[in-house]
Coordinates of C-alpha atoms in Angstrom, one line a residue:
M1 CA -20.7 -15.0 30.9
P2 CA -20.8 -13.3 34.3
T3 CA -24.3 -14.6 35.0
S4 CA -25.7 -18.0 34.1
A5 CA -25.2 -18.8 30.4
P6 CA -28.9 -19.0 29.5
K7 CA -29.8 -15.7 31.2
A8 CA -26.8 -14.0 29.8
G9 CA -27.7 -15.2 26.3
E10 CA -31.2 -13.9 26.8
R11 CA -29.9 -10.5 27.9
A12 CA -27.5 -10.4 24.9
L13 CA -30.4 -11.0 22.5
E14 CA -32.4 -8.3 24.2
L15 CA -29.6 -5.9 23.7
L16 CA -29.2 -6.9 20.1
R17 CA -32.9 -6.2 19.5
L18 CA -32.7 -2.8 21.3
G19 CA -29.7 -1.8 19.2
T20 CA -31.2 -2.9 15.9
Q21 CA -34.7 -1.7 16.7
D22 CA -35.9 -5.1 15.4
P23 CA -37.9 -7.1 17.9
A24 CA -37.3 -10.2 15.7
A25 CA -33.6 -9.8 15.3
A26 CA -31.5 -12.9 15.8
F27 CA -27.7 -13.4 16.2
R28 CA -25.8 -14.3 13.1
D29 CA -23.6 -17.4 13.2
G30 CA -20.7 -16.8 15.5
Q31 CA -21.9 -13.5 17.1
L32 CA -23.1 -14.9 20.4
E33 CA -20.2 -17.3 20.6
A34 CA -17.8 -14.4 20.2
I35 CA -19.5 -12.4 22.9
R36 CA -19.5 -15.4 25.3
H37 CA -15.8 -16.2 24.5
V38 CA -14.7 -12.7 25.4
V39 CA -17.0 -12.0 28.4
S40 CA -16.9 -15.4 30.1
N41 CA -13.5 -16.8 29.3
Q42 CA -11.5 -13.6 29.8
R43 CA -9.5 -14.4 26.8
R44 CA -8.3 -12.8 23.5
L45 CA -10.2 -13.2 20.3
L46 CA -9.6 -12.2 16.7
V47 CA -12.9 -12.0 14.7
V48 CA -12.5 -12.0 10.9
Q49 CA -16.0 -11.5 9.4
K50 CA -17.2 -10.0 6.2
T51 CA -18.7 -6.5 6.1
G52 CA -22.2 -6.3 7.5
W53 CA -21.8 -9.3 9.8
G54 CA -22.2 -7.1 12.9
K55 CA -18.9 -6.8 14.6
S56 CA -19.9 -3.6 16.4
S57 CA -22.9 -5.4 17.9
V58 CA -20.5 -7.9 19.4
Y59 CA -18.2 -5.4 21.1
F60 CA -21.0 -3.1 22.4
I61 CA -23.0 -6.0 23.8
A62 CA -19.9 -7.5 25.4
A63 CA -19.1 -4.1 26.9
K64 CA -22.7 -3.7 28.3
L65 CA -22.7 -7.2 29.8
L66 CA -19.4 -6.6 31.5
R67 CA -20.6 -3.3 33.0
E68 CA -23.8 -5.0 34.3
A69 CA -21.6 -7.6 36.0
G70 CA -19.7 -4.8 37.8
R71 CA -16.7 -4.7 35.6
G72 CA -14.8 -1.6 34.4
P73 CA -15.1 0.3 31.1
T74 CA -14.2 -0.9 27.6
L75 CA -11.5 0.9 25.6
L76 CA -12.3 0.9 21.9
I77 CA -9.5 1.8 19.5
S78 CA -10.8 2.6 16.0
P79 CA -9.7 4.6 13.0
L80 CA -13.3 5.3 12.3
L81 CA -14.5 7.8 14.9
S82 CA -16.0 10.0 12.2
L83 CA -17.8 7.1 10.6
M84 CA -19.2 5.4 13.8
R85 CA -22.3 7.6 14.2
N86 CA -24.7 4.9 13.3
Q87 CA -23.0 2.3 15.6
L88 CA -22.9 4.8 18.4
A89 CA -26.7 5.4 18.0
A90 CA -27.2 1.6 18.2
A91 CA -25.1 1.5 21.4
E92 CA -27.1 4.3 22.9
R93 CA -30.3 2.4 22.3
M94 CA -28.7 -0.5 24.3
G95 CA -28.1 1.8 27.2
V96 CA -24.3 1.9 26.5
R97 CA -22.7 5.1 27.7
A98 CA -20.0 5.8 25.1
V99 CA -17.8 8.8 24.7
T100 CA -15.1 9.9 22.3
I101 CA -12.0 12.0 22.5
H102 CA -10.7 13.4 19.3
S103 CA -9.5 16.6 17.7
E104 CA -12.9 17.8 16.7
N105 CA -14.5 17.8 20.2
E106 CA -11.7 19.5 22.2
S107 CA -14.1 21.8 23.9
E108 CA -15.8 18.7 25.5
W109 CA -12.6 17.1 26.8
P110 CA -12.8 18.4 30.4
A111 CA -16.4 17.1 30.9
V112 CA -15.6 13.8 29.0
E113 CA -12.5 13.2 31.0
A114 CA -14.2 13.9 34.3
S115 CA -17.0 11.4 33.5
I116 CA -14.5 8.7 32.6
L117 CA -12.6 9.2 35.8
R118 CA -15.8 9.1 37.9
G119 CA -16.6 5.7 36.3
E120 CA -19.7 6.9 34.5
V121 CA -18.7 5.7 31.1
D122 CA -19.1 2.2 29.6
V123 CA -17.0 2.7 26.4
V124 CA -14.2 5.1 25.6
L125 CA -13.6 5.4 21.9
I126 CA -10.3 6.8 20.7
S127 CA -8.2 6.8 17.5
P128 CA -4.8 5.0 17.4
E129 CA -3.2 8.4 17.1
R130 CA -4.6 9.3 20.6
L131 CA -2.4 6.6 22.1
A132 CA 0.6 8.8 21.2
N133 CA -0.8 11.8 23.1
D134 CA 0.9 12.5 26.4
H135 CA -2.2 14.2 27.8
F136 CA -4.4 11.2 27.1
G137 CA -1.8 8.8 28.5
K138 CA -1.3 10.7 31.8
R139 CA -4.9 12.0 32.4
I140 CA -6.9 9.0 31.2
L141 CA -5.1 5.8 30.2
G142 CA -2.9 5.8 33.3
P143 CA -5.6 6.2 35.9
I144 CA -8.0 3.7 34.4
S145 CA -5.6 1.1 33.0
G146 CA -6.1 -1.2 36.0
R147 CA -9.9 -1.0 35.6
I148 CA -10.3 -1.6 31.9
A149 CA -12.4 -4.7 31.4
L150 CA -12.1 -5.1 27.7
L151 CA -9.8 -3.7 25.0
V152 CA -11.4 -3.7 21.5
V153 CA -9.2 -3.1 18.5
D154 CA -11.5 -2.3 15.5
E155 CA -10.2 -2.7 12.0
A156 CA -7.3 -4.7 13.4
H157 CA -5.7 -5.4 10.1
C158 CA -4.4 -1.9 10.3
I159 CA -2.0 -3.1 12.9
S160 CA -0.2 -5.4 10.5
D161 CA 2.5 -4.2 8.1
W162 CA 0.9 -6.7 5.7
G163 CA -2.6 -5.3 6.1
H164 CA -4.5 -2.9 3.8
D165 CA -4.6 0.7 5.0
F166 CA -1.8 0.2 7.5
R167 CA -2.0 2.9 10.1
P168 CA 1.4 3.7 11.6
H169 CA 0.1 4.7 15.0
Y170 CA -1.4 1.2 15.4
R171 CA 2.1 0.1 16.1
L172 CA 1.8 1.7 19.5
L173 CA -0.6 -1.0 20.5
E174 CA 2.1 -3.5 21.0
R175 CA 3.7 -1.2 23.5
I176 CA 0.4 -0.3 25.2
L177 CA -0.4 -4.0 25.6
Q178 CA 2.8 -4.6 27.5
S179 CA 1.7 -2.0 30.1
L180 CA -1.8 -3.5 30.6
P181 CA -2.7 -6.6 32.7
Q182 CA -1.8 -9.8 30.9
N183 CA -5.2 -11.3 31.7
L184 CA -7.0 -8.3 30.0
R185 CA -9.9 -9.3 27.8
L186 CA -9.1 -8.4 24.2
L187 CA -11.3 -8.4 21.1
A188 CA -9.8 -7.6 17.7
T189 CA -12.2 -7.3 14.7
T190 CA -11.7 -6.9 11.0
A191 CA -13.4 -7.9 7.7
I192 CA -10.1 -8.6 5.9
A193 CA -7.2 -10.6 7.1
N194 CA -5.3 -13.2 5.0
H195 CA -2.9 -15.7 6.5
R196 CA 0.0 -13.3 6.7
V197 CA -2.1 -10.7 8.6
V198 CA -3.5 -13.3 11.0
A199 CA 0.0 -14.5 11.8
D200 CA 1.2 -10.9 12.3
L201 CA -1.7 -10.2 14.6
T202 CA -1.1 -13.4 16.6
H203 CA 2.4 -12.2 17.2
I204 CA 1.4 -8.8 18.3
L205 CA -1.9 -9.5 20.2
G206 CA -1.1 -12.8 21.8
P207 CA -0.8 -14.8 24.0
N208 CA -3.5 -17.4 23.5
L209 CA -5.3 -15.5 20.7
A210 CA -8.3 -17.4 19.3
L211 CA -9.7 -17.0 15.8
S212 CA -13.3 -16.7 14.8
R213 CA -13.5 -16.7 11.0
G214 CA -16.5 -16.7 8.7
D215 CA -17.2 -17.2 5.0
L216 CA -16.2 -14.3 2.8
S217 CA -18.6 -15.0 0.0
R218 CA -21.2 -12.4 -0.9
P219 CA -23.9 -14.1 -3.0
S220 CA -26.0 -10.9 -3.3
L221 CA -23.1 -9.1 -4.9
F222 CA -22.8 -9.3 -8.7
L223 CA -19.3 -8.4 -9.9
Q224 CA -18.1 -7.2 -13.3
T225 CA -14.9 -5.7 -14.7
I226 CA -14.6 -3.5 -17.8
R227 CA -11.5 -2.1 -19.4
L228 CA -12.2 1.5 -20.6
P229 CA -8.7 3.1 -20.9
S230 CA -9.7 6.7 -21.5
Q231 CA -11.5 8.9 -19.0
T232 CA -13.9 10.1 -21.7
Q233 CA -15.1 6.5 -22.1
R234 CA -15.6 6.0 -18.4
L235 CA -17.4 9.3 -17.9
A236 CA -19.8 8.4 -20.7
W237 CA -20.4 4.9 -19.3
L238 CA -21.1 6.3 -15.8
A239 CA -23.6 8.9 -17.0
E240 CA -25.5 6.3 -19.0
Q241 CA -25.4 3.4 -16.5
I242 CA -25.8 5.2 -13.1
A243 CA -29.1 6.7 -14.4
R244 CA -30.3 3.1 -15.1
L245 CA -29.2 1.5 -11.8
P246 CA -31.8 1.1 -9.1
G247 CA -31.2 2.6 -5.6
S248 CA -28.2 4.6 -4.6
G249 CA -24.5 3.8 -4.4
I250 CA -20.8 4.9 -4.3
V251 CA -18.4 5.7 -7.1
Y252 CA -14.8 5.3 -6.0
T253 CA -11.9 7.2 -7.5
L254 CA -8.2 7.1 -6.7
T255 CA -7.6 10.8 -6.3
V256 CA -9.4 13.9 -4.9
R257 CA -9.1 15.6 -8.3
D258 CA -10.9 12.7 -10.1
A259 CA -13.6 12.6 -7.4
E260 CA -14.4 16.2 -8.0
L261 CA -14.1 15.8 -11.8
V262 CA -16.5 12.8 -11.9
A263 CA -19.0 14.4 -9.6
A264 CA -19.1 17.6 -11.6
W265 CA -19.6 15.7 -14.8
L266 CA -22.4 13.6 -13.4
R267 CA -24.1 16.6 -12.0
G268 CA -23.9 18.2 -15.4
Q269 CA -25.7 15.2 -16.7
G270 CA -28.6 15.7 -14.3
L271 CA -27.6 13.2 -11.7
N272 CA -27.8 14.0 -8.0
V273 CA -24.3 13.2 -6.8
E274 CA -21.7 14.9 -4.5
P275 CA -18.0 14.4 -4.1
Y276 CA -16.7 13.0 -0.7
T277 CA -13.0 13.3 -0.1
S278 CA -10.4 14.2 2.6
Q279 CA -11.2 17.8 1.7
S280 CA -14.9 17.6 2.4
G281 CA -14.3 18.6 6.0
Q282 CA -17.4 19.4 8.2
V283 CA -19.9 18.5 5.4
R284 CA -19.0 14.8 5.7
P285 CA -21.8 14.0 8.2
R286 CA -24.4 15.7 6.0
L287 CA -23.2 13.8 2.9
E288 CA -23.2 10.5 4.7
N289 CA -26.7 11.1 6.0
A290 CA -28.0 12.2 2.6
L291 CA -26.7 8.9 1.1
L292 CA -28.1 6.9 4.0
K293 CA -31.5 8.4 3.4
N294 CA -31.3 7.9 -0.4
E295 CA -31.4 11.6 -1.0
L296 CA -28.4 11.3 -3.3
K297 CA -28.0 8.9 -6.2
A298 CA -24.3 8.5 -5.3
L299 CA -21.3 9.8 -3.5
V300 CA -18.2 10.1 -5.7
A301 CA -15.6 9.2 -3.1
T302 CA -12.0 8.6 -2.4
T303 CA -10.9 6.2 0.3
A304 CA -12.0 8.9 2.8
L305 CA -15.4 7.0 2.6
G306 CA -13.9 3.7 3.6
M307 CA -14.0 1.4 6.6
G308 CA -17.0 1.8 8.9
F309 CA -19.6 3.3 6.5
D310 CA -22.7 1.1 6.8
K311 CA -25.7 1.4 4.5
P312 CA -27.3 -2.0 4.3
D313 CA -29.3 -1.2 1.2
L314 CA -26.5 0.2 -0.8
A315 CA -27.3 -0.9 -4.4
F316 CA -24.0 -0.4 -6.2
V317 CA -20.3 0.3 -5.9
I318 CA -18.5 1.4 -9.0
H319 CA -14.8 1.9 -9.3
Y320 CA -13.7 4.6 -11.7
Q321 CA -10.2 3.1 -11.5
S322 CA -8.7 -0.1 -10.1
P323 CA -7.7 0.2 -6.5
S324 CA -4.3 -0.7 -5.1
S325 CA -5.1 -4.3 -3.9
V326 CA -7.6 -7.1 -3.7
V327 CA -8.0 -6.4 0.0
A328 CA -8.8 -2.7 -0.6
Y329 CA -11.2 -3.7 -3.4
Y330 CA -13.1 -6.3 -1.4
Q331 CA -13.5 -3.9 1.5
Q332 CA -14.9 -1.1 -0.7
V333 CA -17.1 -3.2 -3.0
G334 CA -18.4 -5.0 0.1
R335 CA -20.2 -1.9 1.2
A336 CA -22.9 -2.9 -1.3
G337 CA -25.7 -5.5 -1.0
R338 CA -25.5 -6.2 2.7
A339 CA -29.3 -6.4 3.2
I340 CA -30.7 -6.6 -0.3
Q341 CA -31.0 -9.5 -2.6
A342 CA -29.0 -8.0 -5.5
A343 CA -26.4 -5.3 -5.7
Y344 CA -23.7 -4.5 -8.3
G345 CA -20.0 -4.1 -8.1
V346 CA -18.4 -2.8 -11.3
L347 CA -14.7 -2.1 -11.7
L348 CA -13.8 0.2 -14.6
S349 CA -10.1 -0.1 -15.4
G350 CA -8.4 3.0 -16.8
A351 CA -5.0 3.6 -18.4
E352 CA -3.8 6.0 -15.6
E353 CA -4.4 3.7 -12.6
V354 CA -1.0 2.0 -12.8
R355 CA 0.8 5.3 -12.8
I356 CA -1.3 6.6 -9.9
G357 CA -0.7 3.4 -8.0
E358 CA 3.0 3.6 -8.6
Y359 CA 3.1 7.1 -7.2
F360 CA 1.4 6.0 -4.0
I361 CA 3.8 3.1 -3.7
A362 CA 6.9 5.2 -4.3
S363 CA 5.8 7.9 -1.8
A364 CA 4.7 5.6 1.0
F365 CA 8.1 5.7 2.7
P366 CA 10.8 8.4 2.9
S367 CA 13.9 7.9 0.8
P368 CA 17.3 7.1 2.4
T369 CA 18.5 10.5 1.3
E370 CA 15.5 12.3 3.0
V371 CA 16.1 10.4 6.2
S372 CA 19.8 11.1 6.2
Q373 CA 19.2 14.8 5.7
I374 CA 16.6 15.0 8.4
L375 CA 18.8 13.2 10.9
A376 CA 21.8 15.3 10.0
A377 CA 19.9 18.5 10.5
L378 CA 18.6 17.4 13.9
E379 CA 22.1 16.3 14.9
A380 CA 23.3 19.9 14.2
A381 CA 20.5 21.3 16.4
P382 CA 20.7 19.8 19.9
D383 CA 17.7 21.9 21.0
G384 CA 15.6 20.3 18.3
L385 CA 13.8 21.6 15.2
T386 CA 10.2 21.8 14.2
A387 CA 8.9 20.4 10.9
N388 CA 8.8 24.0 9.5
D389 CA 12.4 24.5 10.6
L390 CA 13.4 21.4 8.8
M391 CA 11.6 22.5 5.7
S392 CA 13.4 25.8 5.7
R393 CA 16.8 24.0 5.9
L394 CA 16.1 21.1 3.5
N395 CA 14.9 20.8 0.0
I396 CA 12.1 18.5 1.1
T397 CA 8.4 19.2 1.1
K398 CA 6.5 19.6 4.4
G399 CA 4.4 16.5 3.6
R400 CA 7.4 14.3 3.1
I401 CA 9.1 15.7 6.3
D402 CA 6.0 15.0 8.3
K403 CA 5.7 11.5 7.0
A404 CA 9.4 10.7 7.7
L405 CA 9.2 12.2 11.3
L406 CA 6.1 10.1 12.0
L407 CA 7.4 6.8 10.8
L408 CA 10.8 7.3 12.5
S409 CA 9.2 8.3 15.8
L410 CA 7.1 5.1 15.8
E411 CA 10.2 2.8 15.6
S412 CA 10.9 0.8 18.8
P413 CA 13.1 2.3 20.2
P414 CA 12.8 5.5 18.2
P415 CA 15.8 7.5 16.8
L416 CA 13.9 10.7 17.4
V417 CA 11.1 12.0 19.7
K418 CA 8.9 15.1 19.9
Q419 CA 9.5 17.5 22.8
G420 CA 6.8 20.2 22.7
N421 CA 6.8 21.4 19.1
A422 CA 10.4 20.4 18.3
W423 CA 11.9 17.1 17.2
V424 CA 15.1 15.9 18.9
L425 CA 17.4 13.0 18.4
T426 CA 17.6 10.2 20.9
I427 CA 20.7 8.0 21.6
T428 CA 19.1 5.3 19.4
Q429 CA 20.4 4.7 15.9
L430 CA 17.9 3.9 13.2
S431 CA 17.7 0.2 12.8
D432 CA 18.2 -1.6 9.5
T433 CA 14.7 -3.2 10.1
F434 CA 13.2 0.1 9.1
W435 CA 14.5 -0.2 5.6
E436 CA 13.9 -3.9 5.5
R437 CA 10.2 -3.2 6.3
A438 CA 10.1 -0.4 3.7
N439 CA 11.6 -2.6 1.0
R440 CA 9.4 -5.6 1.8
L441 CA 6.2 -3.6 1.8
T442 CA 7.1 -1.8 -1.4
A443 CA 7.6 -5.1 -3.1
L444 CA 4.3 -6.4 -1.7
R445 CA 2.4 -3.4 -2.9
R446 CA 3.7 -4.0 -6.4
T447 CA 2.6 -7.6 -6.2
E448 CA -0.8 -6.5 -5.1
Q449 CA -1.1 -4.1 -7.9
Q450 CA -0.3 -6.8 -10.4
Q451 CA -2.9 -9.1 -8.8
M452 CA -5.6 -6.4 -9.3
Q453 CA -4.7 -6.3 -13.0
E454 CA -5.3 -10.0 -13.1
Y455 CA -8.7 -9.4 -11.5
V456 CA -9.5 -6.8 -14.1
S457 CA -8.8 -9.4 -16.9
L458 CA -11.4 -11.9 -15.6
T459 CA -14.5 -12.7 -17.6
Q460 CA -16.0 -14.8 -14.8
G461 CA -15.3 -16.1 -11.3
H462 CA -14.8 -12.7 -9.8
M463 CA -15.9 -13.5 -6.3
E464 CA -14.0 -16.8 -6.3
F465 CA -10.8 -14.9 -7.2
L466 CA -11.3 -12.4 -4.4
I467 CA -11.9 -15.1 -1.8
Q468 CA -8.9 -17.2 -2.9
A469 CA -6.7 -14.1 -2.9
L470 CA -7.8 -13.3 0.7
D471 CA -7.1 -16.8 1.9
G472 CA -10.9 -17.3 2.4
T473 CA -12.6 -20.6 2.9
P474 CA -16.0 -21.9 2.0
E475 CA -16.1 -23.8 5.3
P476 CA -18.5 -22.6 8.0
L477 CA -17.4 -20.3 10.8
S478 CA -15.0 -21.8 13.3
L479 CA -13.7 -20.8 16.7
I480 CA -10.2 -22.2 17.1
H481 CA -7.0 -21.5 18.9
I482 CA -4.0 -20.3 16.9

């Protein structure tokens, strides 16, 4: 570390205790080693640790130590800005000055940008989508790129085509890394990365990426699967069992409609629950806080309540339907039992889940016909077209057009770009690799769906199945070069 190792270790522990508000807090296996590796060695590290291990403590402490050593700010890229409130509170207790730039605080941008440029900020948090924003690139990233001391990529599995919850804008990171100093410290963190994802991240985030990987087992989590094909059966089961379960928890559904249906049913049975979906909007913070304070028995949620939500005493996670993959399931059920001796993860398998899953798989990529029609329309309009213009010319929904434009614009090099509000073609032809990736991932998603059906059929060995599927290992944490 920038100061002598013993003193830096003592300071790191002091920061941990400030952040957790626990004067007896101690580092978990691998946490201090990860901090030292990044801060002292100026090298790149991928941390794969189960939910609740404390990855945010690692990067906020590292950022604070670097600033105290006179280094520049940390750039933290995360898809979880709306779910990082508790982590930011911990960082503030450590004395870390962190700011965010996102669509919901636009009125604060001038003041935030000025404080960043004056060097008054320790951590700048942005979403991967912000990397595509010209204003951010010119006003912030360009001026501070030479001063960035640490780049943190949270939920790093989203970078990989193979990873659960792949976020297309994460693909921009590969280009951003090429423009930043090669000796830049880099810390990538995730709770879920099998061998394919690790190999992909090594290719994108290298060179000299080291791996810190821990045991995925969760002894406090008791898992069970129950096939109840009809919704009526599952609704009755939920009403009876949730009332008996201790503590509070989450009920996951695959669709917004089902989240609202289940929540309405359970409220009608006298249970204090609320729906939490992509349509919850500005009430999300209130709902999260209500669950954190045990003012609700449960949130009935879609994946909108996903990565980043941290309630150590969450007592149960119940799935109304089987999710799309083992990776998605492990991440969601892993919200429970982080700091209590016993928690429950119950998966209720319904007849409709395969149909819903197939819809999501089939709609993940635009069809060749849709892409051909969009490119042809743009070719006939040299000055460009907006998404609404395309919708008026083509028999394609706005959602499908938006998805196609996004994915095509993130190709490298892209066949189209956005100029103002309009999309225009470039001289680049769409590569066959676009369709190769789409076909490969579609096949993978169907394999993952089948694997979840195998999990549903288990009568025992649920945790062992998940760990094997995730390429986990019972070996102790290691720090190795890959």
